[in-house]
Short mmCIF file of C-alpha atoms in Angstrom, two decimals:
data_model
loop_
_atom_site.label_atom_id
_atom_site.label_comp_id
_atom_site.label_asym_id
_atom_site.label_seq_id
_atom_site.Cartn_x
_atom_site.Cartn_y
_atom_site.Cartn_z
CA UNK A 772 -52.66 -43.08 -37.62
CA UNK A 773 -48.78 -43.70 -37.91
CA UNK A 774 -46.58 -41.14 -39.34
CA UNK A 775 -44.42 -43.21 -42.12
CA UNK A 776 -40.51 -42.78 -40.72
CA UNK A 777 -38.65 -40.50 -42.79
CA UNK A 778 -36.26 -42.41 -45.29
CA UNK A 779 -33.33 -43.90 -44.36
CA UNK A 780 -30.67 -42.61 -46.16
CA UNK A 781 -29.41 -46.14 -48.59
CA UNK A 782 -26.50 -47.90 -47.78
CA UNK A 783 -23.43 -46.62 -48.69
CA UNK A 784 -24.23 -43.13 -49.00
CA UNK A 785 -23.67 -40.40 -46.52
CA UNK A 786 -25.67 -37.80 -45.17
CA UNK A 787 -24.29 -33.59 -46.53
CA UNK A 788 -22.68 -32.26 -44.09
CA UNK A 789 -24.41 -29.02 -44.69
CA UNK A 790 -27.70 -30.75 -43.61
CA UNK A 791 -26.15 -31.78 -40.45
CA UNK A 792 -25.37 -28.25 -39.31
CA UNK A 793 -28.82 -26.94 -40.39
CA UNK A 794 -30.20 -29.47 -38.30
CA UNK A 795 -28.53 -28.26 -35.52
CA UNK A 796 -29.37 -24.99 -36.03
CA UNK A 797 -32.49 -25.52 -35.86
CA UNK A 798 -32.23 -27.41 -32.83
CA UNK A 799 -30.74 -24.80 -30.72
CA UNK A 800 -32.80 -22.04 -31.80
CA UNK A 801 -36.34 -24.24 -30.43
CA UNK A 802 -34.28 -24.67 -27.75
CA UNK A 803 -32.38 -21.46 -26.47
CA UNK A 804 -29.22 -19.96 -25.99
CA UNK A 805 -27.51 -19.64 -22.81
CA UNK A 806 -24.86 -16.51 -22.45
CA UNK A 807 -22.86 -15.69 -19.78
CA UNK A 808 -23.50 -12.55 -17.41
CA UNK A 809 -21.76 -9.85 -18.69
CA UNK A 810 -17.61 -9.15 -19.39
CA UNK A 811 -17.86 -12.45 -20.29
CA UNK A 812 -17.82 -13.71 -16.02
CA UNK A 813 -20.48 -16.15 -16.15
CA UNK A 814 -21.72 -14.86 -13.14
CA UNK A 815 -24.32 -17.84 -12.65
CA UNK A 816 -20.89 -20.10 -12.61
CA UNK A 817 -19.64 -21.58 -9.43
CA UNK A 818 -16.85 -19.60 -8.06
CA UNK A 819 -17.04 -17.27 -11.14
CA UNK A 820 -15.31 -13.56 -10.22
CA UNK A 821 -17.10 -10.42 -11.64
CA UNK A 822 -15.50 -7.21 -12.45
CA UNK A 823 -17.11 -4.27 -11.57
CA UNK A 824 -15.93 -0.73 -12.36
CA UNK A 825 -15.41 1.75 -9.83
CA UNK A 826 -16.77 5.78 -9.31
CA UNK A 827 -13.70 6.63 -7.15
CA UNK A 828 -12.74 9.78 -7.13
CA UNK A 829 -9.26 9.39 -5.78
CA UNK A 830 -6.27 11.52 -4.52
CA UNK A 831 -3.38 13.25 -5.68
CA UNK A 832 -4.14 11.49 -8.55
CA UNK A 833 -4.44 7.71 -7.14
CA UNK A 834 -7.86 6.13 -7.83
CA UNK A 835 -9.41 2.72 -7.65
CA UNK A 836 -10.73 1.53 -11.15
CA UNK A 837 -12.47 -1.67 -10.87
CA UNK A 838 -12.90 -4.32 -8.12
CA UNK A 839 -13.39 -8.21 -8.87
CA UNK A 840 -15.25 -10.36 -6.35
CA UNK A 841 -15.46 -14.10 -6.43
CA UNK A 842 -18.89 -15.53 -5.99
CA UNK A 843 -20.47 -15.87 -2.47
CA UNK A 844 -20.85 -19.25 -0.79
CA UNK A 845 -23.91 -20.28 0.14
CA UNK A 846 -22.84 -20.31 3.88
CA UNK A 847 -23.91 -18.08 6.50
CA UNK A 848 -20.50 -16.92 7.37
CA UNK A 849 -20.80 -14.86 4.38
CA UNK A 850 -17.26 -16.16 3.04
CA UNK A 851 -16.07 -16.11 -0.70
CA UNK A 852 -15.16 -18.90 -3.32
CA UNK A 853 -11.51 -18.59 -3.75
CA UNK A 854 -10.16 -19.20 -7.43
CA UNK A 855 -7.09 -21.00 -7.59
CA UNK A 856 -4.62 -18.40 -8.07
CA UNK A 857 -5.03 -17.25 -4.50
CA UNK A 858 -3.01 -17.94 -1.56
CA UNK A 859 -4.87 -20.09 0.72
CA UNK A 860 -6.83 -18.32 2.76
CA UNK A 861 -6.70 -15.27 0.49
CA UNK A 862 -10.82 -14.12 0.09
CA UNK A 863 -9.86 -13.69 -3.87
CA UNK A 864 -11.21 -10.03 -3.79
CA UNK A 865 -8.68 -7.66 -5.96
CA UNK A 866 -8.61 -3.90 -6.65
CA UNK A 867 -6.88 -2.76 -9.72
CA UNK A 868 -5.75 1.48 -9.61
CA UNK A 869 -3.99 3.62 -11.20
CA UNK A 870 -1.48 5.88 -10.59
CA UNK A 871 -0.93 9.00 -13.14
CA UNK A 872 2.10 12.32 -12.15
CA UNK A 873 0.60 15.33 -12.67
CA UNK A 874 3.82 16.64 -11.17
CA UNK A 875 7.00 17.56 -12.82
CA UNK A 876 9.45 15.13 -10.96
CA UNK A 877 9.71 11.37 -10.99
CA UNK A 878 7.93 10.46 -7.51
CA UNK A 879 7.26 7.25 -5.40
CA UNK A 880 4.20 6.36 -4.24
CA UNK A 881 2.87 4.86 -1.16
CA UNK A 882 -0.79 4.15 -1.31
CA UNK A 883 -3.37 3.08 1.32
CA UNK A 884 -6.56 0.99 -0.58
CA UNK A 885 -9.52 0.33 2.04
CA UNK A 886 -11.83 -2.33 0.82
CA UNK A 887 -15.55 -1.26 2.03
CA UNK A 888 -18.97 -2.74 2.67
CA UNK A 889 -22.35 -1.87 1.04
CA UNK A 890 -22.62 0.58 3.95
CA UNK A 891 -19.26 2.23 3.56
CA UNK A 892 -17.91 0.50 6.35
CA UNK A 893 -14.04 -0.25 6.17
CA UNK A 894 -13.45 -4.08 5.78
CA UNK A 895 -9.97 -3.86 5.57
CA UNK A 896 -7.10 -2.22 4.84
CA UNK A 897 -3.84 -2.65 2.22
CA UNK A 898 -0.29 -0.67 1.55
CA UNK A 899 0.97 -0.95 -1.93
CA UNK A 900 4.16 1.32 -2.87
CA UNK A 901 4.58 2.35 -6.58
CA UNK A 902 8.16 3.75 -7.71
CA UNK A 903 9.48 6.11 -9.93
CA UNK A 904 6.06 7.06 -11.79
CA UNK A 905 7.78 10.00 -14.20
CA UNK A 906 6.23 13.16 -14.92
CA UNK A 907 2.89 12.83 -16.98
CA UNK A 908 3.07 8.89 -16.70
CA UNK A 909 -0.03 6.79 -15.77
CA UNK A 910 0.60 3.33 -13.85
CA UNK A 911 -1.95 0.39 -13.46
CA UNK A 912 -1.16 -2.21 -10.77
CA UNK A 913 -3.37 -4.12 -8.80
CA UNK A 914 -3.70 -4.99 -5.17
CA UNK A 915 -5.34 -8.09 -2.87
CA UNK A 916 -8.04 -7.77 0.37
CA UNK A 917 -5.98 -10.56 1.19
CA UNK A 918 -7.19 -12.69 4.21
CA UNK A 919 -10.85 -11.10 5.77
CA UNK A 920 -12.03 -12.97 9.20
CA UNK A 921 -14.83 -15.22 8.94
CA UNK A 922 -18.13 -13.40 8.76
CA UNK A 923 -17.23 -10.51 7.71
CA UNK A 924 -19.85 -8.71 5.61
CA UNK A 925 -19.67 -8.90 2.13
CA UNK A 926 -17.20 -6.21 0.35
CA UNK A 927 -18.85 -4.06 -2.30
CA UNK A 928 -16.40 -1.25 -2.93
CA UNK A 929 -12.49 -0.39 -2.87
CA UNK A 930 -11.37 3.26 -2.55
CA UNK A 931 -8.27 5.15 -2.34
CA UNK A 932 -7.61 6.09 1.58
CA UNK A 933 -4.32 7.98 1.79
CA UNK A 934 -1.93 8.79 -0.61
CA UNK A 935 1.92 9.36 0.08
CA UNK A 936 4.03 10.88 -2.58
CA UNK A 937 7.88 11.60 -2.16
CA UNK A 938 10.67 12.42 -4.83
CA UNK A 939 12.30 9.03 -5.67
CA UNK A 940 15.58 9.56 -5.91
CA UNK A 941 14.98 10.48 -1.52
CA UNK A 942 12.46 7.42 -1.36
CA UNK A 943 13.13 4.63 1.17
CA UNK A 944 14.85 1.86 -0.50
CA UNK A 945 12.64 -1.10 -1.46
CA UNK A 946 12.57 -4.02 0.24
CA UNK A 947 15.45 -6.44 -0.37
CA UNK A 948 17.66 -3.68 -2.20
CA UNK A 949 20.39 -1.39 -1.06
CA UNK A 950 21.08 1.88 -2.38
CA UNK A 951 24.42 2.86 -3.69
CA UNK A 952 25.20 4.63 -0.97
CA UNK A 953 25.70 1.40 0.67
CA UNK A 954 23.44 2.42 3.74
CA UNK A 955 19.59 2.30 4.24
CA UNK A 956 17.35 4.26 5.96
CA UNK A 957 14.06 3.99 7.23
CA UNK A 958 11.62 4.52 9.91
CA UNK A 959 9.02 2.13 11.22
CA UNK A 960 5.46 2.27 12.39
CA UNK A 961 6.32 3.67 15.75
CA UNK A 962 4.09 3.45 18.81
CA UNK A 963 2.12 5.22 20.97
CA UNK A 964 0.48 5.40 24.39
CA UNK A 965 -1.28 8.23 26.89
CA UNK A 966 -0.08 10.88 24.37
CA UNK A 967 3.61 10.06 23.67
CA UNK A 968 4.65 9.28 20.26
CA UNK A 969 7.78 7.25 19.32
CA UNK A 970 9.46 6.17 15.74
CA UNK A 971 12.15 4.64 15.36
CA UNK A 972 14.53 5.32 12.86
CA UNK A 973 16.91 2.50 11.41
CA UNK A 974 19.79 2.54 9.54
CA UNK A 975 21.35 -0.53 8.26
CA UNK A 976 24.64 -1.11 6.12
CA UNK A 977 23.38 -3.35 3.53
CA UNK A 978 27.61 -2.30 1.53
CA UNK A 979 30.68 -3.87 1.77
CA UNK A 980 32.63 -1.14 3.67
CA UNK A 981 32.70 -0.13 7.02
CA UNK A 982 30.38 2.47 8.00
CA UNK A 983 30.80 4.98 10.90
CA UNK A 984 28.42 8.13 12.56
CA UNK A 985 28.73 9.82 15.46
CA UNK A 986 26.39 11.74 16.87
CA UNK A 987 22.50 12.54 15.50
CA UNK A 988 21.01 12.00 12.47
CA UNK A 989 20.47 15.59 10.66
CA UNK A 990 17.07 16.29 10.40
CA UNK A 991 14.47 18.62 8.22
CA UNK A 992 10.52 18.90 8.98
CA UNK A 993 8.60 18.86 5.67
CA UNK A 994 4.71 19.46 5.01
CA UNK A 995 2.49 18.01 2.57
CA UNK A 996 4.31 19.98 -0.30
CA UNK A 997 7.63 18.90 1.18
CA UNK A 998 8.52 22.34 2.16
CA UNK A 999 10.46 22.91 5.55
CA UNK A 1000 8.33 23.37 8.30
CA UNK A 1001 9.75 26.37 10.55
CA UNK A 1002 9.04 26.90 14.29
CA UNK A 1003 10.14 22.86 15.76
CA UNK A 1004 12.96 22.70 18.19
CA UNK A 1005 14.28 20.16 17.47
CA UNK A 1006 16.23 18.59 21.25
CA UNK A 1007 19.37 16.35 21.42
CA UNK A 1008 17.77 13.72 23.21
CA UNK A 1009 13.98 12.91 24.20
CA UNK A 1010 14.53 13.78 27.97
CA UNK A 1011 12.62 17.20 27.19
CA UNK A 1012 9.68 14.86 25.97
CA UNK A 1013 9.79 11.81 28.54
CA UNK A 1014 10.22 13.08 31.57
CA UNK A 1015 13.13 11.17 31.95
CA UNK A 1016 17.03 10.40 30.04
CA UNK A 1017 16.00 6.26 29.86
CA UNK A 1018 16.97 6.50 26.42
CA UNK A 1019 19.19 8.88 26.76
CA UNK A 1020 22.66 7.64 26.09
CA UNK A 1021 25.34 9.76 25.53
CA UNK A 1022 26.41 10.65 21.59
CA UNK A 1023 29.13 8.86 20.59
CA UNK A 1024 31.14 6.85 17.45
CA UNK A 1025 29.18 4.01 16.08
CA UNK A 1026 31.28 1.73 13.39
CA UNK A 1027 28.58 -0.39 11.70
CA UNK A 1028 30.04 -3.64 9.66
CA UNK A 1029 29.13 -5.00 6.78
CA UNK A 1030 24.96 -6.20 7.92
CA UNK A 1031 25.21 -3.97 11.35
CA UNK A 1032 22.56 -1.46 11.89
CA UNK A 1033 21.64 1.30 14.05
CA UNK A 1034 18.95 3.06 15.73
CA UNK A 1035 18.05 6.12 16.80
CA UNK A 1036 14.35 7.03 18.08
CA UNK A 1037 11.84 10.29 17.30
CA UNK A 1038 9.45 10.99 20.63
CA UNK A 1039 6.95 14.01 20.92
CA UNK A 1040 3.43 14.44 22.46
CA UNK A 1041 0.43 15.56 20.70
CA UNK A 1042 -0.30 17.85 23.92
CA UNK A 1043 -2.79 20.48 22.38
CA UNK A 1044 -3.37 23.75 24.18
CA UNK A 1045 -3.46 27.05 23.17
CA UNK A 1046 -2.67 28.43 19.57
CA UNK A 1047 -2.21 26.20 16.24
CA UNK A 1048 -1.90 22.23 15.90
CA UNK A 1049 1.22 21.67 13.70
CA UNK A 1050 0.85 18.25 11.54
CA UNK A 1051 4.54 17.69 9.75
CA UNK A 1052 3.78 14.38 7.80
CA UNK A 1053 7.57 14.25 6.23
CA UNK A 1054 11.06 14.23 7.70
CA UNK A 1055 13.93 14.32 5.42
CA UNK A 1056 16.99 12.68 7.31
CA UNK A 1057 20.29 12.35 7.03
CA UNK A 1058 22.06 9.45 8.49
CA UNK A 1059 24.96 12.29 9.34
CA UNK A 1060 26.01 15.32 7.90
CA UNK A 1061 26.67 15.04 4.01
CA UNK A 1062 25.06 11.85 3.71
CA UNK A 1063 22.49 11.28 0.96
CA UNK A 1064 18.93 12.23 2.42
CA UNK A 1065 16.24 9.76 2.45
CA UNK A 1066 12.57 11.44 3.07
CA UNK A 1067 10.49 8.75 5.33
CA UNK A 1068 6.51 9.82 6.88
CA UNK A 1069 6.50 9.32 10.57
CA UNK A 1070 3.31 11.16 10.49
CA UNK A 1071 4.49 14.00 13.34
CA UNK A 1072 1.29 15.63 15.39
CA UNK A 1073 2.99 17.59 17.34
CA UNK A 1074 0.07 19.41 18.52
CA UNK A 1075 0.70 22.89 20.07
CA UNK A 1076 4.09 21.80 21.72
CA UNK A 1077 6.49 22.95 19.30
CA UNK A 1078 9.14 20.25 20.48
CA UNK A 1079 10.84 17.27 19.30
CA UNK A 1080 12.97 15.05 20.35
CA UNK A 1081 15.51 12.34 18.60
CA UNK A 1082 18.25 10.30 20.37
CA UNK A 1083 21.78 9.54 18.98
CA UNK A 1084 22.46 6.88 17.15
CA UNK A 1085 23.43 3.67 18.88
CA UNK A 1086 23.98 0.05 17.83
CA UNK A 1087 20.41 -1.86 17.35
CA UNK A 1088 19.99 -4.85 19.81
CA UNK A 1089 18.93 -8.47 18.28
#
């Protein structure tokens, strides 16, 4: 038996528009709602990123919040949808922190985030500096994985590895800057090989004027409190150290123009024998005597040997 068709409605009228929605209503109620997964990420989305927050504890009051992944691929090589702000290559996986002084002095921070797998391993590693946090101030920033080889296992977790704090007004100038001083200090990542430790320490004239030392830069061994560390002889030269006066060259004037720079070089052993390891993570230096002091974090483990050494400054070779 046929159904008779509902009525059409006669020509030249129109259909309420309030009918129209309640049809609709109706419609997608028998048939379902779909909602996205949850903060809104549409996780079931092609190369949709989730957010998920982080238990990190943290240190000297540095800790991961929250880490967003993009969706795996499909592909065995375990690699990740990138979304289109990232730089190519970039695996798209970001940590946000924070940063709060519980101190009493404006500090600079130098911060070491290690992105982890679900079985804690390390997947990689990333350096992000924060300056001039004030006392009682909390900073959010966050930081890239950046590029992670192909198959490596899937990161689950972000926490807060090492934590480097130092007064700004002695922090290392920032990349690209130049203090008012009109000279810039630093020290790089140094090297080391059968026990022998060497850092370099530059100084650059990034002024206008003419810049002149002569001699050694003035040093000070600081702890993790940046208190001076007593009991380090401290020797003209790394001949004491080496077993040799290579790099020994005599102390002398050194005129540095206008984009000149200079170098002189830290060298110990970690030789440990009898009585107590001394770590001394900080060295506040002076490019000479009077000159503003810049603290930088060679990192010293000077083991049980009580010595080191550090060269005169000489003009840096291209």
């Amino acid at each position: 038996m046929r159904r008779p068709a509902p009525p059409r409605p006669a020509p030249g009228r129109t259909v309420p528009l309030l009918s129209v929605l309640a049809a609709t209503a109706l419609l997608l109620t028998a048939c379902g709602t779909e909602h996205g997964g949850a903060g809104g990420t549409g996780a079931g989305a092609a190369g949709a990123a989730a957010r998920t927050q982080i238990d990190d504890p943290g240190k000297d009051g540095v800790r991961v919040t929250s880490l967003t992944l993009p969706s795996p691929s499909p592909s065995p090589t375990r690699s990740y949808s990138v979304s289109a702000d990232s730089l190519p290559g970039d695996s798209g996986i970001v940590a946000a922190y924070e940063v709060t002084n519980k101190g009493s002095e404006t500090l600079t921070y130098t911060i070491v985030i290690t992105f982890t797998s679900a079985d804690g391993g390390a997947m990689g590693n990333q350096t992000v500096t924060v300056r001039a946090v004030g006392p009682g101030r909390t900073v959010r920033g966050t930081v890239r994985a950046g590029v992670l080889p192909p198959g490596t296992p899937r990161v689950t977790g972000a926490k807060v590895l090492e934590v480097t704090k130092v007064p700004s007004g002695e922090a290392p100038a920032a990349p690209g800057t130049c203090p008012a001083s009109g000279i810039r200090v630093s020290a790089d990542r140094g090297d080391a090989a059968m026990g022998l430790r060497v850092v370099g320490l530059h100084l650059d004239n990034c002024g206008t004027r003419d810049y002149s030392v002569d001699g050694y830069p003035v040093l000070e061994l600081l702890d993790d409190d940046l208190q001076h560390v007593d009991g380090i002889k401290i020797l003209d030269g790394g001949g004491g150290i080496t077993f040799g006066d290579a790099d020994d060259e005599p102390a002398g004037p050194v005129t540095l123009k206008p984009g000149e720079s200079a170098l002189a070089t830290l060298t110990w052993r970690n030789t440990t024998d009898f009585g107590t390891a001394v770590n001394v993570p900080h060295v506040r230096v002076r490019a000479k005597a009077g000159a503003p002091p810049v603290i930088v974090t060679p990192n010293l483990d000077l083991g049980t040997t009580g010595k080191l050494g550090v060269t005169a400054w000489r003009p840096a070779k291209d």
